[in-house]
Short mmCIF file of C-alpha atoms in Angstrom, two decimals:
data_model
loop_
_atom_site.label_atom_id
_atom_site.label_comp_id
_atom_site.label_asym_id
_atom_site.label_seq_id
_atom_site.Cartn_x
_atom_site.Cartn_y
_atom_site.Cartn_z
CA UNK A 23 0.08 0.10 -0.13
CA UNK A 24 1.85 2.96 -1.25
CA UNK A 25 1.40 6.47 0.19
CA UNK A 26 2.50 9.33 -2.00
CA UNK A 27 1.27 12.95 -1.38
CA UNK A 28 -1.51 11.62 0.74
CA UNK A 29 -2.52 9.24 -2.05
CA UNK A 30 -2.93 5.63 -0.78
CA UNK A 31 -2.76 2.77 -3.29
CA UNK A 32 -4.35 -0.60 -2.51
CA UNK A 33 -5.45 -3.58 -4.35
CA UNK A 34 -8.83 -3.22 -5.90
CA UNK A 35 -11.70 -5.89 -6.01
CA UNK A 36 -15.14 -6.27 -7.30
CA UNK A 37 -16.57 -3.82 -4.63
CA UNK A 38 -14.54 -0.99 -6.31
CA UNK A 39 -16.55 -1.47 -9.56
CA UNK A 40 -19.14 1.21 -8.85
CA UNK A 41 -16.48 3.79 -7.86
CA UNK A 42 -14.56 2.91 -11.11
CA UNK A 43 -17.63 3.28 -13.13
CA UNK A 44 -18.56 6.69 -11.59
CA UNK A 45 -15.00 7.84 -12.44
CA UNK A 46 -15.36 6.56 -16.01
CA UNK A 47 -18.84 8.30 -16.46
CA UNK A 48 -17.59 11.54 -15.04
CA UNK A 49 -14.50 11.50 -17.49
CA UNK A 50 -16.78 11.08 -20.53
CA UNK A 51 -18.84 14.11 -19.11
CA UNK A 52 -15.62 16.10 -18.61
CA UNK A 53 -14.24 15.31 -22.01
CA UNK A 54 -17.51 16.15 -23.61
CA UNK A 55 -17.64 19.45 -21.75
CA UNK A 56 -14.32 20.35 -23.33
CA UNK A 57 -15.34 19.43 -26.79
CA UNK A 58 -13.81 16.05 -26.82
CA UNK A 59 -16.38 13.49 -28.01
CA UNK A 60 -13.84 11.41 -30.02
CA UNK A 61 -11.77 9.83 -27.18
CA UNK A 62 -14.45 8.03 -25.26
CA UNK A 63 -17.47 9.09 -27.15
CA UNK A 64 -20.60 10.64 -25.50
CA UNK A 65 -22.44 7.73 -23.86
CA UNK A 66 -21.44 7.28 -20.23
CA UNK A 67 -19.52 4.10 -19.67
CA UNK A 68 -22.01 2.58 -17.27
CA UNK A 69 -24.71 2.80 -20.11
CA UNK A 70 -22.66 1.28 -22.82
CA UNK A 71 -23.47 -2.41 -23.73
CA UNK A 72 -21.12 -4.53 -21.68
CA UNK A 73 -19.63 -1.43 -19.84
CA UNK A 74 -20.61 -2.58 -16.18
CA UNK A 75 -19.49 -6.13 -16.91
CA UNK A 76 -16.07 -4.94 -18.38
CA UNK A 77 -15.31 -3.00 -15.21
CA UNK A 78 -16.28 -5.93 -13.08
CA UNK A 79 -13.97 -8.21 -15.02
CA UNK A 80 -11.28 -5.67 -14.70
CA UNK A 81 -11.59 -5.66 -10.98
CA UNK A 82 -11.79 -9.42 -10.73
CA UNK A 83 -9.80 -11.04 -13.69
CA UNK A 84 -6.76 -8.59 -13.68
CA UNK A 85 -4.57 -6.80 -11.24
CA UNK A 86 -6.53 -3.77 -10.02
CA UNK A 87 -5.52 -1.02 -7.71
CA UNK A 88 -7.37 1.82 -6.29
CA UNK A 89 -5.87 5.30 -5.29
CA UNK A 90 -7.63 6.87 -2.21
CA UNK A 91 -7.47 10.34 -0.68
CA UNK A 92 -8.83 10.23 2.97
CA UNK A 93 -10.33 6.78 2.37
CA UNK A 94 -12.30 7.83 -0.85
CA UNK A 95 -11.46 6.32 -4.24
CA UNK A 96 -10.01 8.92 -6.60
CA UNK A 97 -8.27 6.74 -9.06
CA UNK A 98 -7.94 3.25 -10.69
CA UNK A 99 -5.23 1.18 -12.35
CA UNK A 100 -5.81 -2.08 -14.05
CA UNK A 101 -2.63 -4.09 -15.04
CA UNK A 102 -2.71 -7.09 -17.21
CA UNK A 103 0.04 -9.36 -18.95
CA UNK A 104 -0.84 -8.18 -22.54
CA UNK A 105 -2.87 -5.69 -24.42
CA UNK A 106 -6.44 -6.03 -24.92
CA UNK A 107 -7.39 -8.70 -27.48
CA UNK A 108 -10.05 -6.27 -28.82
CA UNK A 109 -7.27 -3.83 -29.87
CA UNK A 110 -4.88 -4.21 -32.89
CA UNK A 111 -1.75 -4.27 -30.65
CA UNK A 112 0.61 -7.28 -30.83
CA UNK A 113 1.85 -8.62 -27.44
CA UNK A 114 5.49 -7.80 -26.72
CA UNK A 115 8.11 -10.47 -27.69
CA UNK A 116 9.01 -10.75 -24.05
CA UNK A 117 7.08 -10.83 -20.66
CA UNK A 118 5.36 -7.47 -19.96
CA UNK A 119 2.74 -5.74 -17.84
CA UNK A 120 0.10 -3.81 -19.59
CA UNK A 121 -1.86 -0.83 -18.32
CA UNK A 122 -5.35 -1.88 -19.46
CA UNK A 123 -7.15 1.11 -17.36
CA UNK A 124 -5.80 4.31 -15.78
CA UNK A 125 -8.47 6.75 -14.48
CA UNK A 126 -8.68 9.42 -12.02
CA UNK A 127 -11.56 11.33 -10.36
CA UNK A 128 -11.89 14.60 -12.40
CA UNK A 129 -12.52 16.61 -9.19
CA UNK A 130 -9.01 15.78 -8.16
CA UNK A 131 -7.27 16.70 -11.58
CA UNK A 132 -3.79 17.85 -11.16
CA UNK A 133 -3.05 16.18 -7.84
CA UNK A 134 -0.69 13.53 -9.12
CA UNK A 135 -3.16 10.60 -8.92
CA UNK A 136 -2.47 9.29 -12.49
CA UNK A 137 1.30 9.69 -11.92
CA UNK A 138 1.26 7.86 -8.39
CA UNK A 139 -0.70 5.02 -10.08
CA UNK A 140 1.84 4.78 -12.96
CA UNK A 141 4.66 4.67 -10.43
CA UNK A 142 2.75 1.88 -8.55
CA UNK A 143 2.42 -0.02 -11.98
CA UNK A 144 6.29 0.25 -12.52
CA UNK A 145 6.85 -0.93 -9.13
CA UNK A 146 4.49 -3.89 -9.40
CA UNK A 147 6.08 -4.72 -12.76
CA UNK A 148 9.53 -4.71 -11.23
CA UNK A 149 8.30 -6.88 -8.30
CA UNK A 150 7.18 -9.40 -10.79
CA UNK A 151 10.50 -9.54 -12.20
CA UNK A 152 9.40 -8.12 -15.69
CA UNK A 153 11.30 -5.40 -17.30
CA UNK A 154 8.72 -3.99 -19.71
CA UNK A 155 5.58 -1.91 -18.92
CA UNK A 156 3.28 -0.81 -21.79
CA UNK A 157 0.20 1.30 -22.27
CA UNK A 158 -1.87 2.45 -25.19
CA UNK A 159 -3.99 5.64 -25.23
CA UNK A 160 -5.86 8.02 -27.57
CA UNK A 161 -3.38 9.87 -29.84
CA UNK A 162 -5.98 12.37 -31.05
CA UNK A 163 -6.60 16.00 -29.98
CA UNK A 164 -3.32 17.84 -29.43
CA UNK A 165 -1.55 14.79 -28.22
CA UNK A 166 -1.97 15.87 -24.40
CA UNK A 167 -2.43 12.18 -23.19
CA UNK A 168 0.54 10.90 -25.12
CA UNK A 169 2.51 13.73 -23.56
CA UNK A 170 1.20 12.78 -20.15
CA UNK A 171 2.73 9.25 -20.38
CA UNK A 172 5.90 10.65 -21.80
CA UNK A 173 6.35 12.87 -18.60
CA UNK A 174 5.86 9.67 -16.65
CA UNK A 175 8.78 7.78 -18.21
CA UNK A 176 6.98 6.19 -21.15
CA UNK A 177 8.37 6.33 -24.88
CA UNK A 178 6.06 6.07 -27.97
CA UNK A 179 6.60 2.95 -29.82
CA UNK A 180 3.86 2.25 -32.38
CA UNK A 181 0.66 4.16 -33.58
CA UNK A 182 -2.39 2.23 -34.51
CA UNK A 183 -5.85 2.76 -35.70
CA UNK A 184 -8.92 0.91 -34.38
CA UNK A 185 -12.17 1.54 -36.24
CA UNK A 186 -10.99 5.14 -36.98
CA UNK A 187 -9.79 5.74 -33.34
CA UNK A 188 -6.06 6.96 -33.53
CA UNK A 189 -3.97 5.20 -30.82
CA UNK A 190 -0.40 5.28 -29.67
CA UNK A 191 1.41 2.45 -27.69
CA UNK A 192 4.01 3.71 -25.26
CA UNK A 193 6.65 1.55 -23.37
CA UNK A 194 8.71 2.02 -20.08
CA UNK A 195 11.58 -0.15 -19.02
CA UNK A 196 11.43 -0.69 -15.30
CA UNK A 197 14.32 -3.02 -14.47
#
């Protein structure tokens, strides 16, 4: 259980799925309010076909972690051993950990929650004896999301297109 800047990171579970869904729904609204309807669309995550079930799987079938401030969930990270099979991304040619989800509560933007969760992902990857941590993200807009990952130690590797959605794979060596 890490504690960085008052942010406590703990293992997640099925009981955290509603809080993660709330963060995802709020992120869609936040993006849409800023004119970004391309990254995650306009439908709240909890109302998408399979959205609730996907988050429940994330918290039970993968390694999930919850960031808390004063006991309240304010961020979530889901780690897996490979990219999502729904994405046109090849698994690495070596063992890897893959960030399948990184989300923070929009009410706490700028407080280092995403950075703390990525640092935790790097540490978990290291603990597993794995040298490669990867993530993919939306590469549209002005590239702000790609730049966020670069500021957190990731290097862009490959671009991809998934049904018209521009994506970027990034990698970070942790060992």
